[in-house]
Short mmCIF file of C-alpha atoms and ligand atoms in Angstrom, two decimals:
data_model
loop_
_atom_site.label_atom_id
_atom_site.label_comp_id
_atom_site.label_asym_id
_atom_site.label_seq_id
_atom_site.Cartn_x
_atom_site.Cartn_y
_atom_site.Cartn_z
CA UNK A 1 34.58 147.96 141.41
CA UNK A 2 34.05 151.51 142.66
CA UNK A 3 36.78 154.15 142.50
CA UNK A 4 37.21 153.68 146.24
CA UNK A 5 38.01 149.98 145.75
CA UNK A 6 40.29 150.57 142.77
CA UNK A 7 43.76 149.03 143.14
CA UNK A 8 46.31 151.20 144.94
CA UNK A 9 49.64 151.62 143.17
CA UNK A 10 52.63 150.23 145.05
CA UNK A 11 55.59 152.50 145.75
CA UNK A 12 57.72 150.33 143.47
CA UNK A 13 55.24 150.95 140.61
CA UNK A 14 54.73 154.65 141.28
CA UNK A 15 57.95 156.36 142.42
CA UNK A 16 56.05 159.64 142.82
CA UNK A 17 54.56 158.11 145.99
CA UNK A 18 57.98 158.52 147.59
CA UNK A 19 57.99 155.34 149.67
CA UNK A 20 57.50 151.60 149.61
CA UNK A 21 54.70 150.27 151.79
CA UNK A 22 56.01 147.57 154.11
CA UNK A 23 53.33 145.78 156.12
CA UNK A 24 54.80 144.24 159.25
CA UNK A 25 52.16 142.10 161.04
CA UNK A 26 51.04 139.77 158.26
CA UNK A 27 49.99 136.23 159.08
CA UNK A 28 50.23 132.78 157.52
CA UNK A 29 49.37 129.25 158.66
CA UNK A 30 50.86 126.08 157.14
CA UNK A 31 48.05 123.68 156.10
CA UNK A 32 49.72 121.02 158.28
CA UNK A 33 49.23 123.22 161.36
CA UNK A 34 45.59 123.98 160.47
CA UNK A 35 45.09 120.21 160.30
CA UNK A 36 46.69 119.69 163.75
CA UNK A 37 44.50 122.42 165.24
CA UNK A 38 41.42 120.83 163.63
CA UNK A 39 42.33 117.51 165.25
CA UNK A 40 42.77 119.17 168.66
CA UNK A 41 39.34 120.78 168.39
CA UNK A 42 37.74 117.54 167.17
CA UNK A 43 39.30 115.57 170.03
CA UNK A 44 37.56 117.94 172.46
CA UNK A 45 38.41 117.37 176.10
CA UNK A 46 39.81 120.09 178.33
CA UNK A 47 40.71 122.57 175.58
CA UNK A 48 42.04 126.06 176.24
CA UNK A 49 38.85 128.17 176.17
CA UNK A 50 40.41 130.98 174.12
CA UNK A 51 41.69 128.52 171.50
CA UNK A 52 38.30 126.83 171.35
CA UNK A 53 36.58 130.22 170.96
CA UNK A 54 38.90 131.66 168.28
CA UNK A 55 40.36 128.78 166.29
CA UNK A 56 37.25 126.66 166.73
CA UNK A 57 35.25 129.46 165.13
CA UNK A 58 37.63 129.97 162.19
CA UNK A 59 37.84 126.24 161.44
CA UNK A 60 34.13 125.49 161.77
CA UNK A 61 32.34 128.56 160.49
CA UNK A 62 30.98 128.72 156.96
CA UNK A 63 30.44 132.51 157.13
CA UNK A 64 32.20 134.65 154.53
CA UNK A 65 34.83 136.35 156.71
CA UNK A 66 36.31 133.23 158.37
CA UNK A 67 36.42 131.43 155.00
CA UNK A 68 38.17 134.43 153.41
CA UNK A 69 40.73 134.48 156.23
CA UNK A 70 41.32 130.72 156.33
CA UNK A 71 41.90 130.52 152.57
CA UNK A 72 44.46 133.34 152.66
CA UNK A 73 46.31 132.17 155.78
CA UNK A 74 47.35 129.04 153.91
CA UNK A 75 48.63 130.86 150.83
CA UNK A 76 52.16 132.15 150.33
CA UNK A 77 51.80 132.56 146.58
CA UNK A 78 49.47 133.99 143.94
CA UNK A 79 46.51 134.86 146.16
CA UNK A 80 48.61 136.77 148.69
CA UNK A 81 50.57 138.58 145.98
CA UNK A 82 47.34 139.58 144.22
CA UNK A 83 45.95 141.00 147.47
CA UNK A 84 49.21 142.89 148.05
CA UNK A 85 49.05 144.26 144.51
CA UNK A 86 45.44 145.36 144.97
CA UNK A 87 46.15 147.16 148.25
CA UNK A 88 49.48 148.75 147.31
CA UNK A 89 51.67 146.66 149.61
CA UNK A 90 55.25 146.33 148.37
CA UNK A 91 56.47 143.96 151.06
CA UNK A 92 54.95 141.84 153.80
CA UNK A 93 56.84 140.85 156.93
CA UNK A 94 55.10 137.50 157.44
CA UNK A 95 54.70 135.52 160.65
CA UNK A 96 53.01 132.37 161.93
CA UNK A 97 49.44 133.17 162.95
CA UNK A 98 48.32 133.01 166.57
CA UNK A 99 48.50 130.83 168.64
CA UNK A 100 51.03 129.11 166.35
CA UNK A 101 53.02 126.52 168.25
CA UNK A 102 52.00 127.87 171.61
CA UNK A 103 48.80 125.87 172.09
CA UNK A 104 50.65 122.55 172.25
CA UNK A 105 51.52 121.12 175.65
CA UNK A 106 54.15 118.81 174.16
CA UNK A 107 57.41 120.68 173.52
CA UNK A 108 58.60 118.34 170.76
CA UNK A 109 55.36 118.79 168.81
CA UNK A 110 55.59 122.57 169.19
CA UNK A 111 59.24 122.58 168.06
CA UNK A 112 58.41 120.46 164.99
CA UNK A 113 55.69 122.96 164.01
CA UNK A 114 58.14 125.87 164.40
CA UNK A 115 60.70 124.13 162.17
CA UNK A 116 58.10 123.31 159.53
CA UNK A 117 56.68 126.86 159.53
CA UNK A 118 60.13 128.44 159.32
CA UNK A 119 61.23 126.19 156.46
CA UNK A 120 58.04 127.00 154.50
CA UNK A 121 58.29 130.71 155.18
CA UNK A 122 61.98 130.88 154.28
CA UNK A 123 61.26 129.09 151.00
CA UNK A 124 58.52 131.62 150.14
CA UNK A 125 60.89 134.49 150.99
CA UNK A 126 63.54 133.00 148.69
CA UNK A 127 60.94 132.67 145.91
CA UNK A 128 59.77 136.30 146.31
CA UNK A 129 62.73 138.20 147.78
CA UNK A 130 61.39 141.59 146.69
CA UNK A 131 57.94 141.00 148.25
CA UNK A 132 58.33 138.86 151.39
CA UNK A 133 60.35 138.92 154.59
CA UNK A 134 59.68 136.53 157.47
CA UNK A 135 59.72 136.24 161.25
CA UNK A 136 60.76 132.98 162.88
CA UNK A 137 58.32 130.88 164.85
CA UNK A 138 59.64 129.31 168.05
CA UNK A 139 58.45 126.79 170.62
CA UNK A 140 58.84 128.57 173.98
CA UNK A 141 57.92 125.26 175.66
CA UNK A 142 61.63 124.38 175.14
CA UNK A 143 63.55 127.64 175.73
CA UNK A 144 66.96 126.20 174.81
CA UNK A 145 65.64 124.72 171.58
CA UNK A 146 63.86 128.00 170.79
CA UNK A 147 67.12 129.92 171.22
CA UNK A 148 68.80 127.53 168.78
CA UNK A 149 65.92 127.94 166.31
CA UNK A 150 66.39 131.73 166.43
CA UNK A 151 70.04 131.20 165.49
CA UNK A 152 69.09 128.85 162.64
CA UNK A 153 66.43 131.29 161.44
CA UNK A 154 68.88 134.19 161.38
CA UNK A 155 72.01 132.48 160.09
CA UNK A 156 70.64 129.73 157.84
CA UNK A 157 67.15 130.86 156.79
CA UNK A 158 67.65 134.63 156.59
CA UNK A 159 64.54 135.44 158.63
CA UNK A 160 64.53 138.90 160.19
CA UNK A 161 62.94 138.56 163.65
CA UNK A 162 60.89 136.31 165.91
CA UNK A 163 57.13 135.98 166.37
CA UNK A 164 55.86 135.40 169.90
CA UNK A 165 52.11 134.86 170.07
CA UNK A 166 51.90 136.13 173.66
CA UNK A 167 51.35 133.63 176.48
CA UNK A 168 52.35 129.98 176.21
CA UNK A 169 49.77 127.87 178.04
CA UNK A 170 49.28 130.71 180.52
CA UNK A 171 53.00 131.44 181.04
CA UNK A 172 54.72 134.78 180.35
CA UNK A 173 58.21 135.89 179.31
CA UNK A 174 58.56 137.72 182.63
CA UNK A 175 59.50 134.22 183.88
CA UNK A 176 63.29 133.85 183.75
CA UNK A 177 62.99 130.30 182.43
CA UNK A 178 62.23 131.92 179.03
CA UNK A 179 65.19 134.29 179.13
CA UNK A 180 67.53 132.14 177.01
CA UNK A 181 65.15 133.16 174.20
CA UNK A 182 65.56 136.86 175.01
CA UNK A 183 69.32 136.40 175.26
CA UNK A 184 69.49 134.77 171.80
CA UNK A 185 67.24 137.43 170.24
CA UNK A 186 69.43 140.20 171.64
CA UNK A 187 72.70 138.53 170.64
CA UNK A 188 71.51 137.89 167.07
CA UNK A 189 69.77 141.29 166.76
CA UNK A 190 66.42 139.60 166.06
CA UNK A 191 63.50 141.78 167.22
CA UNK A 192 60.69 139.85 168.92
CA UNK A 193 57.22 140.69 167.65
CA UNK A 194 54.89 140.29 170.64
CA UNK A 195 51.61 139.43 168.96
CA UNK A 196 48.22 138.79 170.62
CA UNK A 197 46.83 135.48 171.73
CA UNK A 198 43.46 134.89 173.33
CA UNK A 199 43.66 135.40 177.10
CA UNK A 200 44.60 132.27 179.07
CA UNK A 201 42.16 130.25 181.13
CA UNK A 202 42.89 132.22 184.32
CA UNK A 203 41.99 135.53 182.62
CA UNK A 204 39.42 134.88 179.93
CA UNK A 205 36.21 134.28 181.93
CA UNK A 206 34.56 137.73 182.07
CA UNK A 207 35.81 138.60 178.55
CA UNK A 208 34.51 135.41 176.95
CA UNK A 209 31.17 135.68 178.71
CA UNK A 210 30.61 139.02 176.93
CA UNK A 211 32.13 138.03 173.57
CA UNK A 212 35.07 140.40 174.19
CA UNK A 213 37.92 137.85 174.33
CA UNK A 214 39.17 138.41 170.77
CA UNK A 215 40.48 141.25 168.63
CA UNK A 216 37.81 143.66 169.80
CA UNK A 217 39.44 143.99 173.25
CA UNK A 218 40.70 140.81 174.97
CA UNK A 219 43.78 140.49 172.72
CA UNK A 220 44.93 143.98 173.63
CA UNK A 221 44.39 143.56 177.37
CA UNK A 222 46.33 140.29 177.46
CA UNK A 223 49.18 141.37 175.19
CA UNK A 224 49.59 144.79 176.79
CA UNK A 225 49.85 143.04 180.15
CA UNK A 226 52.47 140.66 178.74
CA UNK A 227 54.61 143.56 177.54
CA UNK A 228 54.23 145.27 180.91
CA UNK A 229 55.18 142.05 182.73
CA UNK A 230 58.34 141.78 180.62
CA UNK A 231 59.28 145.38 181.48
CA UNK A 232 58.59 145.16 185.23
CA UNK A 233 60.43 141.83 185.46
CA UNK A 234 63.67 143.68 184.69
CA UNK A 235 64.27 141.76 181.45
CA UNK A 236 65.41 144.92 179.65
CA UNK A 237 67.91 145.66 182.42
CA UNK A 238 69.44 142.24 181.74
CA UNK A 239 69.11 142.51 177.93
CA UNK A 240 69.58 146.22 177.27
CA UNK A 241 69.71 145.94 173.47
CA UNK A 242 66.69 143.62 173.18
CA UNK A 243 64.08 144.92 170.70
CA UNK A 244 60.37 144.20 170.98
CA UNK A 245 57.76 145.11 168.38
CA UNK A 246 54.13 145.32 169.40
CA UNK A 247 51.02 145.79 167.25
CA UNK A 248 47.78 147.72 167.55
CA UNK A 249 49.70 150.88 168.48
CA UNK A 250 51.03 149.42 171.70
CA UNK A 251 47.99 147.52 172.98
CA UNK A 252 46.87 150.68 174.86
CA UNK A 253 50.07 151.06 176.93
CA UNK A 254 51.14 154.38 175.30
CA UNK A 255 48.02 155.98 176.75
CA UNK A 256 49.11 154.83 180.23
CA UNK A 257 52.73 156.09 180.22
CA UNK A 258 52.28 158.71 182.94
CA UNK A 259 50.38 156.44 185.30
CA UNK A 260 52.69 153.48 184.72
CA UNK A 261 55.72 155.56 185.75
CA UNK A 262 53.98 157.13 188.74
CA UNK A 263 52.45 153.91 190.08
CA UNK A 264 55.53 151.77 189.44
CA UNK A 265 57.65 154.21 191.45
CA UNK A 266 55.06 154.38 194.24
CA UNK A 267 54.61 150.60 194.39
CA UNK A 268 58.36 149.89 194.50
CA UNK A 269 58.83 152.52 197.23
CA UNK A 270 56.03 151.00 199.31
CA UNK A 271 57.57 147.52 199.07
CA UNK A 272 54.16 146.02 198.41
CA UNK A 273 55.19 143.13 196.12
CA UNK A 274 58.34 141.04 196.31
CA UNK A 275 58.11 140.57 192.52
CA UNK A 276 58.10 144.31 191.77
CA UNK A 277 61.72 145.38 191.92
CA UNK A 278 63.41 148.71 191.27
CA UNK A 279 64.32 149.15 187.61
CA UNK A 280 67.28 150.99 186.10
CA UNK A 281 64.97 153.15 183.99
CA UNK A 282 61.36 154.34 184.18
CA UNK A 283 58.69 152.07 182.67
CA UNK A 284 58.11 154.67 179.93
CA UNK A 285 61.84 154.70 179.09
CA UNK A 286 61.75 151.02 178.11
CA UNK A 287 58.64 151.70 176.04
CA UNK A 288 60.50 154.53 174.27
CA UNK A 289 63.89 152.84 173.90
CA UNK A 290 63.31 149.08 173.49
CA UNK A 291 59.89 148.85 171.81
CA UNK A 292 58.55 149.63 168.31
CA UNK A 293 54.83 150.06 167.51
CA UNK A 294 52.85 149.00 164.47
CA UNK A 295 49.37 150.08 163.46
CA UNK A 296 47.98 146.66 162.42
CA UNK A 297 44.46 147.70 161.61
CA UNK A 298 44.43 150.76 163.89
CA UNK A 299 44.09 153.10 160.93
CA UNK A 300 43.12 156.06 163.09
CA UNK A 301 45.26 159.15 162.69
CA UNK A 302 44.74 160.73 166.16
CA UNK A 303 46.20 157.68 167.90
CA UNK A 304 48.98 157.25 165.33
CA UNK A 305 49.99 160.88 165.85
CA UNK A 306 49.77 160.49 169.64
CA UNK A 307 52.09 157.48 169.54
CA UNK A 308 54.54 159.35 167.28
CA UNK A 309 54.46 162.26 169.72
CA UNK A 310 54.98 160.36 172.99
CA UNK A 311 57.12 157.45 171.76
CA UNK A 312 59.05 158.92 168.82
CA UNK A 313 58.47 159.17 165.08
CA UNK A 314 61.18 156.56 164.49
CA UNK A 315 59.24 153.93 166.51
CA UNK A 316 55.81 153.91 164.87
CA UNK A 317 55.34 151.89 161.68
CA UNK A 318 52.77 150.46 159.37
CA UNK A 319 51.10 147.04 159.53
CA UNK A 320 47.97 145.81 157.80
CA UNK A 321 47.26 142.60 159.83
CA UNK A 322 46.60 140.59 156.66
CA UNK A 323 44.51 138.54 156.08
CA UNK A 324 42.44 139.46 159.14
CA UNK A 325 42.36 143.00 157.75
CA UNK A 326 42.75 143.77 154.08
CA UNK A 327 41.02 147.11 153.69
CA UNK A 328 42.12 149.51 150.91
CA UNK A 329 40.46 152.44 152.70
CA UNK A 330 42.82 151.91 155.66
CA UNK A 331 45.84 152.18 153.38
CA UNK A 332 44.44 155.35 151.83
CA UNK A 333 43.69 156.82 155.28
CA UNK A 334 47.29 156.30 156.39
CA UNK A 335 48.68 157.69 153.10
CA UNK A 336 46.58 160.80 153.77
CA UNK A 337 47.84 161.53 157.29
CA UNK A 338 49.11 165.05 157.98
CA UNK A 339 52.77 164.08 157.67
CA UNK A 340 55.53 165.32 155.39
CA UNK A 341 57.14 163.12 152.73
CA UNK A 342 60.07 162.09 154.96
CA UNK A 343 57.75 161.27 157.86
CA UNK A 344 55.51 159.14 155.66
CA UNK A 345 58.55 157.32 154.28
CA UNK A 346 59.71 156.57 157.84
CA UNK A 347 56.25 155.34 158.81
CA UNK A 348 55.67 153.09 155.78
CA UNK A 349 59.21 152.04 154.90
CA UNK A 350 62.41 153.00 156.69
CA UNK A 351 61.37 152.38 160.31
CA UNK A 352 60.53 148.80 159.30
CA UNK A 353 63.78 148.45 157.34
CA UNK A 354 65.73 149.59 160.38
CA UNK A 355 64.07 147.59 163.14
CA UNK A 356 63.95 144.35 161.11
CA UNK A 357 67.32 144.93 159.44
CA UNK A 358 65.75 144.41 156.02
CA UNK A 359 68.73 145.96 154.25
CA UNK A 360 71.39 143.92 156.01
CA UNK A 361 71.34 140.73 153.96
MN1 MN B 401 47.68 140.13 163.90
#
């Protein structure tokens, strides 16, 4: 082990650090779900092309990286804790990996997976209350049932938010049929983490053809669009206190703030689309007032600083994206940013505590 790979002390072990590191986009996958996905892939037929590309690769490949990831996704115990210890992570906010329940066409199957995942995750959080917090999986295929699962997750399981792995069989939360889920999340003060999925069939063609459908680019395009669809649908005018969390420093939307405001205004004024209605606030206002941003592997200070500048220092927080990323150098790079002690504590610790209500229970 070189000095560069040496374990990084956690904040709880080294109070001189001045903060705990809370990683907020950390994935797991129950072995039962991995088995169901494997059966879907084996059955073949008219599979979602993004699912086939991504999950098919992770389940079939014998290369080192997919094996490393698959082994860790299934672990909520010693292996995960050892990785957290080695990379200086005090707490993980854990969620069901993409696409979670959202690949299933049958709502009852999807709901059963959500229940199973939430029960397993809650048990792990109870076993390691100082190291783990969890987000609730839902089955958007049954919006009423998903709303009830959010209530159960909050009130009975003590989970601290909701994971939404972007589109559900090509459908988006801009569709009002999903709004009972937004209503429940707002009422229970459960932030929804809008996490990437591979682009749906109607979108993936040119990305897949070039090998760009995954984390390199396609995830961000699809998920950024989903967030924008939610905003322009008026969902935040209906649910003013709804909180969304988005990874990868906003899936490129922060860079577009000026143009989004200008073009949304111009498009509404021109009456070009029946679906594009006037909003109570500017597009950028929702992005500054209803959305939080995590780094999840975007360990690049210029963009982190840009997001802090245009969105607010209280809205940008740390995520590792474990086990897809588990890179000590990225932790060190973010420790070393040109920020004061209070700003670093907000970035690594208190912004996460506030948005996920980690201190409330
Ligand atoms: Mn992720």
